[in-house]
Coordinates of C-alpha atoms in Angstrom, one line a residue:
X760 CA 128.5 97.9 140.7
X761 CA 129.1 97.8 144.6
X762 CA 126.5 100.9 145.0
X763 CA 123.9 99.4 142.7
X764 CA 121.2 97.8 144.3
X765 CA 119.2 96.5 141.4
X766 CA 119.3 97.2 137.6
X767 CA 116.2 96.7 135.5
X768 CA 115.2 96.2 132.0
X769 CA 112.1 98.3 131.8
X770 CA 111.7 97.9 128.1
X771 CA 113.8 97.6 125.1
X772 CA 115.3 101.0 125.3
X773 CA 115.1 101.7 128.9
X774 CA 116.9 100.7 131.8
X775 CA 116.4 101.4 136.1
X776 CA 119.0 102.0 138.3
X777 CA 118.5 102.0 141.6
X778 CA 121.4 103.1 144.3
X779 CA 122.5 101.3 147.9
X780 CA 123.6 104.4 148.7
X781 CA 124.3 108.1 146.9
X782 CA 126.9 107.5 144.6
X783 CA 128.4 111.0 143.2
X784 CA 129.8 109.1 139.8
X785 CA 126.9 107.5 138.2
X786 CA 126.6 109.5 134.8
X787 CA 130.5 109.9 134.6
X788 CA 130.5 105.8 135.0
X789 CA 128.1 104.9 132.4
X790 CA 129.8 107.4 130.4
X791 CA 133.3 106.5 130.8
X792 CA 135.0 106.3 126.9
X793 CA 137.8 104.9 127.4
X794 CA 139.3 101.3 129.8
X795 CA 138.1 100.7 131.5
X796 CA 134.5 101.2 130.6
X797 CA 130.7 99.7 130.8
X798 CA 130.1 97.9 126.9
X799 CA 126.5 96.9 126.1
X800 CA 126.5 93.2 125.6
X801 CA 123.8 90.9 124.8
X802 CA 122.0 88.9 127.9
X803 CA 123.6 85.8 126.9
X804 CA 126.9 87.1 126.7
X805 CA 127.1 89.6 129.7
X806 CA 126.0 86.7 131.7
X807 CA 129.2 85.2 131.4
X808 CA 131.0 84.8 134.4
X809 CA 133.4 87.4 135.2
X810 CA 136.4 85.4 135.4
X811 CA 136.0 83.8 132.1
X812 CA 137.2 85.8 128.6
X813 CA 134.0 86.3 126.3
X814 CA 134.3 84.9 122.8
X815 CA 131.5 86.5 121.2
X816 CA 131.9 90.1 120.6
X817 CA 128.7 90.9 119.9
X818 CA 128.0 94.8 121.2
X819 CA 125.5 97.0 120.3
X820 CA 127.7 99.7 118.2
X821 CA 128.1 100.9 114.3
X822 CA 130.3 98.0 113.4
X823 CA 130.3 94.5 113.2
X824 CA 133.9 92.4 113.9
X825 CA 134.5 90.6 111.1
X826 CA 135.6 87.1 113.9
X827 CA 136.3 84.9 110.4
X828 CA 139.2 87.4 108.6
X829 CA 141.0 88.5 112.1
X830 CA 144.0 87.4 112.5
X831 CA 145.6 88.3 116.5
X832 CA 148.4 90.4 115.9
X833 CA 148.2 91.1 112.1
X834 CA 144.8 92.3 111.1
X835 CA 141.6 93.0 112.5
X836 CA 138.6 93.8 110.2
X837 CA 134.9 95.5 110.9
X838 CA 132.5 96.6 109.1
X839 CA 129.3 98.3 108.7
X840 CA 126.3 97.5 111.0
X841 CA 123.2 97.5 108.4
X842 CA 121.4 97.5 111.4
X843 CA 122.8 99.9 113.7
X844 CA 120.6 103.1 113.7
X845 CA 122.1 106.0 114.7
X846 CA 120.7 109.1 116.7
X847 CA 119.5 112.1 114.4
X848 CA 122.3 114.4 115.2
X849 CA 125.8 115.1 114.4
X850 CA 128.2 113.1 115.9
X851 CA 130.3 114.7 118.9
X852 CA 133.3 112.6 119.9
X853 CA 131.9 109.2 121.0
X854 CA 128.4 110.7 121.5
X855 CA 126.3 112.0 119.0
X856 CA 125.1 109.7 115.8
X857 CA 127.3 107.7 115.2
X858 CA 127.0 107.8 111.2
X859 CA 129.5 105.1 109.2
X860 CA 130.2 106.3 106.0
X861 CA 133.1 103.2 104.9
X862 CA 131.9 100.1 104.4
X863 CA 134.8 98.6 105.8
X864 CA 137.8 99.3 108.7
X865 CA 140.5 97.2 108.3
X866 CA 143.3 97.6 111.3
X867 CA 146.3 96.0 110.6
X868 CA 149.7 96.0 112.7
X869 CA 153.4 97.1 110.9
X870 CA 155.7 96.5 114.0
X871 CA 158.6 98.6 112.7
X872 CA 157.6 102.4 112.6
X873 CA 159.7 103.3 109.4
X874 CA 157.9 101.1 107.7
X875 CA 154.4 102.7 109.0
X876 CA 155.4 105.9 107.8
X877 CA 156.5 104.8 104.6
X878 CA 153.4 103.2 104.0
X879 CA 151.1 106.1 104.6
X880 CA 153.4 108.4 102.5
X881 CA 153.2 106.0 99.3
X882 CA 149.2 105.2 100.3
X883 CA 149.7 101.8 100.9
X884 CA 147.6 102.6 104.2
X885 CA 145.2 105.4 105.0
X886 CA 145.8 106.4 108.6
X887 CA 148.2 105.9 111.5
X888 CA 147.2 106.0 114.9
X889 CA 149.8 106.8 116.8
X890 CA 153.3 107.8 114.5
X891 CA 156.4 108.4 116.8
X892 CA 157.0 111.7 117.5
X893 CA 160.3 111.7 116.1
X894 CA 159.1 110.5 111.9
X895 CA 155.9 113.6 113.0
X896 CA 158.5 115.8 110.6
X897 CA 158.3 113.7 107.6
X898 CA 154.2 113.3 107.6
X899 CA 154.4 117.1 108.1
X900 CA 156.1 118.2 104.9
X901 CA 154.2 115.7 103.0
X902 CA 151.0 118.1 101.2
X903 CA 148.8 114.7 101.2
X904 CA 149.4 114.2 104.9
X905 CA 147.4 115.7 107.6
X906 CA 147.9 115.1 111.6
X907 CA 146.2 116.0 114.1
X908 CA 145.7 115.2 118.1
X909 CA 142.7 113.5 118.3
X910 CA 142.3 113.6 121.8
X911 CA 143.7 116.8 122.9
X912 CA 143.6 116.0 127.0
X913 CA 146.5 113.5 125.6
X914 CA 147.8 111.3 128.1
X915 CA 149.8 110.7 131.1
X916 CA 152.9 108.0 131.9
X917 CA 153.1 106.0 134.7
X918 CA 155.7 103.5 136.7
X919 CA 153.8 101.0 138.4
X920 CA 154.9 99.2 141.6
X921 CA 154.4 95.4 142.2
X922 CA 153.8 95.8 146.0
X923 CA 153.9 92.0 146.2
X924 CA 157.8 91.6 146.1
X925 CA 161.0 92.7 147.4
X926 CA 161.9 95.5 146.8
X927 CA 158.6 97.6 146.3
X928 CA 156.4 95.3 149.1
X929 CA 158.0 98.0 151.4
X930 CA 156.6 101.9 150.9
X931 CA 159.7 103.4 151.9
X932 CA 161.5 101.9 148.6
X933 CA 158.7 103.3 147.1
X934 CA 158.8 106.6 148.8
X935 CA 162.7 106.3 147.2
X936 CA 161.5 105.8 143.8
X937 CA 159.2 109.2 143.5
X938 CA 162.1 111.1 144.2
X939 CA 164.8 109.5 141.9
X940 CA 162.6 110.3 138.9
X941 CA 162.0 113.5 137.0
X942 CA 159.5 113.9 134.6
X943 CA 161.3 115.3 132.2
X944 CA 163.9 112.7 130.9
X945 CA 161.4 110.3 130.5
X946 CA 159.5 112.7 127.9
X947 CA 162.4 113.9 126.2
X948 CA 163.2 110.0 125.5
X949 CA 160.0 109.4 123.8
X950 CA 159.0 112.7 122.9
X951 CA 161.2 114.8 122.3
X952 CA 159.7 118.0 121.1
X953 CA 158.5 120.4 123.7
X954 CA 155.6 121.2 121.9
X955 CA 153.6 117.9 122.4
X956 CA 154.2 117.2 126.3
X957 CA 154.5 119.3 129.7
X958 CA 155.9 118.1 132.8
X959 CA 153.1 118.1 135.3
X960 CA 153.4 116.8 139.2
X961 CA 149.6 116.6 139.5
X962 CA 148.4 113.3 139.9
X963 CA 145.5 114.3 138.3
X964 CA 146.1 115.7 135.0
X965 CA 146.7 119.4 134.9
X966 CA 144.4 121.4 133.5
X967 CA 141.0 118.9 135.1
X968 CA 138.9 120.2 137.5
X969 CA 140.9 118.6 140.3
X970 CA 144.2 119.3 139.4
X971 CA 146.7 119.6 142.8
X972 CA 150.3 118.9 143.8
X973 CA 149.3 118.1 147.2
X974 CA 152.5 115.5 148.6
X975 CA 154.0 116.1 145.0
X976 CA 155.7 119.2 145.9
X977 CA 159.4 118.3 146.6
X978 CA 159.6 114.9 144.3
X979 CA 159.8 113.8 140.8
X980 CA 163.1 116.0 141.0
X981 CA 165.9 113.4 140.7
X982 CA 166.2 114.4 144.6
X983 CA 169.4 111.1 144.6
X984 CA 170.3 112.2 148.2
X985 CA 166.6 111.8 149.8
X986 CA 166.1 108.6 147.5
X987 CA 169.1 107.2 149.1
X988 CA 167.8 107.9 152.6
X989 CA 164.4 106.5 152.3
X990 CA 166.2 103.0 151.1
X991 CA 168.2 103.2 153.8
X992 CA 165.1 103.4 156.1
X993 CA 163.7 100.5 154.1
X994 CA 167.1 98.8 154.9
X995 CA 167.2 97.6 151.1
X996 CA 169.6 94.8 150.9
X997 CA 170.4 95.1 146.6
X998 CA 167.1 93.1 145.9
X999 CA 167.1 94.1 142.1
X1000 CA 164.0 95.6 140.4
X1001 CA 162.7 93.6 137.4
X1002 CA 162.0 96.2 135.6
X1003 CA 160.0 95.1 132.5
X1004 CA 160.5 96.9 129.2
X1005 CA 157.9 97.0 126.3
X1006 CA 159.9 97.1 123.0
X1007 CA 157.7 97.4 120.1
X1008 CA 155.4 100.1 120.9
X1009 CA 157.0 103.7 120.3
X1010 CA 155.9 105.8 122.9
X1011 CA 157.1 103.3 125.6
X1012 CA 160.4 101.4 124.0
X1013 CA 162.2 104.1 125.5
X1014 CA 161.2 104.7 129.5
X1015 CA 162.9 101.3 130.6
X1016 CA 165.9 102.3 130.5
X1017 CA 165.7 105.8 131.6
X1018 CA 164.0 104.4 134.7
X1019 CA 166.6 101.9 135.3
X1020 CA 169.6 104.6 134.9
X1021 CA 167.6 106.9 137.2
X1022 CA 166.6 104.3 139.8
X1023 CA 170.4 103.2 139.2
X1024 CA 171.9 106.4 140.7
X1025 CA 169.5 106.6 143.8
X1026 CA 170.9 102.8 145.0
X1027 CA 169.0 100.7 143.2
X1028 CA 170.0 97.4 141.5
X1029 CA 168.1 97.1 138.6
X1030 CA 167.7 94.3 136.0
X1031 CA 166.0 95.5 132.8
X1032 CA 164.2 92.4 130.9
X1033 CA 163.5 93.6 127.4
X1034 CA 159.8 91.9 125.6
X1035 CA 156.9 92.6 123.4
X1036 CA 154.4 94.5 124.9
X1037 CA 151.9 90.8 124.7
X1038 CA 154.3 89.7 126.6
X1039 CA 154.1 92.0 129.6
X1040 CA 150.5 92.3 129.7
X1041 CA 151.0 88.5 130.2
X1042 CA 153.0 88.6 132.6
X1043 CA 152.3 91.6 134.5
X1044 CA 149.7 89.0 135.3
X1045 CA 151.2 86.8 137.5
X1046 CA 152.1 87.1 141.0
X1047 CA 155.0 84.6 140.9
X1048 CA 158.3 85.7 143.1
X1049 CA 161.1 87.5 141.2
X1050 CA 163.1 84.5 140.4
X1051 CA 160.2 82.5 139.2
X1052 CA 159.5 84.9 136.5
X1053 CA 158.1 87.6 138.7
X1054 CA 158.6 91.1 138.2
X1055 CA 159.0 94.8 140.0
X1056 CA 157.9 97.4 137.9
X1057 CA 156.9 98.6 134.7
X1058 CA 156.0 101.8 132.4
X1059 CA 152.9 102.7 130.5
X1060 CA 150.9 105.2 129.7
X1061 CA 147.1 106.2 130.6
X1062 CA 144.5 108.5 128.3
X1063 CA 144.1 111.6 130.5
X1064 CA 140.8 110.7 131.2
X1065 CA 141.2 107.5 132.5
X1066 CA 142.9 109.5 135.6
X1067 CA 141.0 112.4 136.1
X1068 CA 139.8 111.3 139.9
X1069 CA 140.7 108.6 142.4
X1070 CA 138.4 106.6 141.4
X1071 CA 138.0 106.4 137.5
X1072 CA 142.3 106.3 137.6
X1073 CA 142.9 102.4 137.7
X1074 CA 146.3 102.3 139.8
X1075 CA 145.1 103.5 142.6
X1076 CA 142.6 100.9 143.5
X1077 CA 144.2 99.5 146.7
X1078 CA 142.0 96.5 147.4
X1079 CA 144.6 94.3 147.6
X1080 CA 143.9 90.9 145.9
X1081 CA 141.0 92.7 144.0
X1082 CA 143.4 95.7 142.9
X1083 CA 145.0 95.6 139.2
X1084 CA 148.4 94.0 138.5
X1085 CA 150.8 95.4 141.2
X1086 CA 148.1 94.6 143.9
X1087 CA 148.9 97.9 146.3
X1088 CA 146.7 97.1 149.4
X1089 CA 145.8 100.2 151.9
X1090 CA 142.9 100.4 153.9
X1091 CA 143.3 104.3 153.6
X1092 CA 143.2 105.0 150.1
X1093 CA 140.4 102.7 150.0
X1094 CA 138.6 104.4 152.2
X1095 CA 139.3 107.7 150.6
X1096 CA 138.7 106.4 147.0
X1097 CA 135.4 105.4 148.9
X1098 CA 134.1 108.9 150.5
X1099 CA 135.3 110.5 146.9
X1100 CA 132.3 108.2 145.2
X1101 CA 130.1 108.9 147.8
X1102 CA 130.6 112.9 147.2
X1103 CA 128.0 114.5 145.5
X1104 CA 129.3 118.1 146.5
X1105 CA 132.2 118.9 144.0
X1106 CA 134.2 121.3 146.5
X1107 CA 134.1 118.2 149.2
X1108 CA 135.2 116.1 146.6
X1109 CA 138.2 118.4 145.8
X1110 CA 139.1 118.2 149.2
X1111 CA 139.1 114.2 149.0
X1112 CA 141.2 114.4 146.1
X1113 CA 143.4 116.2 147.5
X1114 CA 143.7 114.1 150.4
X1115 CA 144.1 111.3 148.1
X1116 CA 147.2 112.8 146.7
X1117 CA 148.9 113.2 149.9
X1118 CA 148.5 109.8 150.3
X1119 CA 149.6 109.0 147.0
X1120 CA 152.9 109.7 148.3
X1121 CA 152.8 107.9 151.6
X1122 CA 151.9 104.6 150.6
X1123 CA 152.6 104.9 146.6
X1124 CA 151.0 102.7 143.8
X1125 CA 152.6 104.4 140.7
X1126 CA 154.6 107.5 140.2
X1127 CA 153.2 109.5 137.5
X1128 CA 155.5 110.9 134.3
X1129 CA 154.1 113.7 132.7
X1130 CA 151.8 114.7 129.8
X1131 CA 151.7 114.1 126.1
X1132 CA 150.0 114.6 123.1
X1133 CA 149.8 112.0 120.4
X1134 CA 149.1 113.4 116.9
X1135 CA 147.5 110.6 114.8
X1136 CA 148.5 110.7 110.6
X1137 CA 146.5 110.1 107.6
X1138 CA 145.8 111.0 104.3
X1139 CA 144.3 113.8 103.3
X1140 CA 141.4 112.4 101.5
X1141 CA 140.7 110.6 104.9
X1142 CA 137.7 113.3 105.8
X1143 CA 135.8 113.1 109.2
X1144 CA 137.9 112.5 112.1
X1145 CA 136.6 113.5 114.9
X1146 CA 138.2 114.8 118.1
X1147 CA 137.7 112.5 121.0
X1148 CA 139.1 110.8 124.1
X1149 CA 140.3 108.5 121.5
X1150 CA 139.7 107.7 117.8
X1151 CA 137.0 106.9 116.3
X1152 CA 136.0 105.3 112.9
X1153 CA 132.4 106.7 111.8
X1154 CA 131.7 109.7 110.6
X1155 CA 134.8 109.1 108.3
X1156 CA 135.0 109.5 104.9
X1157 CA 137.2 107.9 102.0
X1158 CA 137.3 110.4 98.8

């Protein structure tokens, strides 16, 4: 909201925007489907101040959260919006009408994958977002199974720096740690088959308009001999990387550790400090010092198009203080990240990108890990599901 000026309520369905400035992203803001994005609140809740968590989830779409019947990290139930009125078309990913043809959505959590599997297969459930790749045989062969990649731009890991701390508050260890990885053992661990993943040095995702290895060239090789030099040059004295690892969510239980035996061979001394995936996001939070329950680095993964520019991809906001957890502060990529919103002429903004990139590896905020796609499971009398950035829950049908 920096290049907003003033926003007015004209009437009840029409809004006015008017710019500071020309600002090259406004229709790809308001239309951003996926975190983090703009949600249409009521006045009395998006008047909340911004530092405080909301506790009425009152939006504007095709459901209503059932508040009464959720229980945090078991079930989570919705249902239809009598009085949602949707747009007289066919839906079309998240845009379109969005027609709800269930009366009810029930989410509910199954930690242990096995079990998820087993459940669709007997149809004690109806659909599973995100099956690991490795059970994907076993829905396969079933006839009342279907699977299919939702969002076919799939998504894109990540190792994130905590610039705050020893060892990663200096670039050069940083600089160290985008050579000791490769993409490719860390989507062999979690994915396994070739045929849902591609290695990828873009930091963009490969196949977007601004697609470029610019600075990527010559790392995310395993290069141990030029990730040993740069810590020498950042005179690292065995400080050890907290490296956090996120357990009980499949497509990430398993990059921890191939991170720490990778960041183990270039010099590093790594201390791997296993937890629930709440847990992290807790405490990826705080800003304490390593031994105070700090941390170094951790592993997740992005929706492609939450990454497709320096702008709309999260970790590389450098605005210190204001950044996301890891904090990366650098005047330069700032400033950068600034021109590329100010762009309104695409090829320029390529250039920017670009320019981005290249300094994506001289003061890093994350290394990026490759591509994947994540089929989602459900039974075959499940009709509907649309292909989107991510799923969706009208225009589904139970038969």
């Amino acid at each position: 909201m920096s290049f907003v000026a003033d926003l007015k309520a004209e009437n009840a369905k029409t809004f006015t925007m008017k710019l500071k400035e020309p600002y090259g992203l406004v229709l790809a803001t308001l239309a951003k489907p996926t975190s983090n994005l703009p949600f249409m609140m009521p006045k009395r809740v998006a008047e909340t101040d911004p530092n405080t968590q909301i506790t009425d989830p009152t939006g504007s779409g095709p459901f209503v959260f059932k508040k009464e019947e959720w229980k945090p990290g078991e079930k989570a139930v919705y249902l239809k919006n009598a009085k949602y009125k949707p747009r007289a078309e066919p839906s079309s990913g998240f845009s379109g009408g969005k027609v709800v043809k269930v009366d009810r959505v029930e989410w509910v959590w199954i930690a242990d994958p096995q079990t998820q599997v087993n459940a669709l297969l007997n149809g004690e459930i109806d659909f599973i977002e995100a099956p690991p790749h490795d059970l994907i045989p076993l829905l396969v062969k079933d006839a009342n199974i279907k699977t299919l990649v939702v969002a076919p731009m799939g998504r894109q890991y990540a190792f994130r720096f905590n610039v705050l701390h020893k060892p990663f508050d200096n670039a050069k260890a940083r600089q160290a740690v985008a050579y000791a990885l490769n993409q490719k053992d860390f989507l062999n661990s979690t994915i396994g088959d070739a045929e849902f993943y591609v290695t990828c040095k873009s930091l963009y995702p490969c196949g977007s308009p601004l697609e470029t290895t610019k600075g990527w060239e010559d790392k995310i090789e395993s290069n141990f001999a030029k990730a040993k030099a740069l810590l020498a040059e950042a005179a690292y004295d065995g400080t050890p990387v907290v490296l956090m690892q996120s357990t009980d969510i499949a497509s990430l239980a398993n990059l921890a550790p191939v991170a720490k035996s990778l960041l183990e061979k270039a010099g590093f001394k790594v201390d791997l400090q296993a937890m629930d995936w709440q847990t992290l996001v807790s405490r990826r939070a705080k800003r304490d010092p390593l031994a105070s329950g700090g941390w170094s680095a951790y592993l997740t993964s992005w929706g492609s198009v939450d990454v497709l520019d320096p702008v709309s991809t999260n970790f590389l906001n450098a605005s210190c203080e204001k950044a996301t957890f890891g904090w990366p502060c650098d005047a330069e990529l700032e400033r950068l990240r600034d021109a590329f919103a100010k762009e309104t002429d695409p090829a320029k903004q390529k250039a920017i990108a670009e320019a981005v990139s290249v300094r994506a590896t001289e003061y890093p905020t994350h290394v990026h890990l490759g591509q994947y796609l994540q089929p989602s499971a459900f039974r075959r009398n499940i009709l509907g599901v649309l292909v989107a950035s991510n799923v969706a829950f009208w225009n589904i049908e139970k038969k």
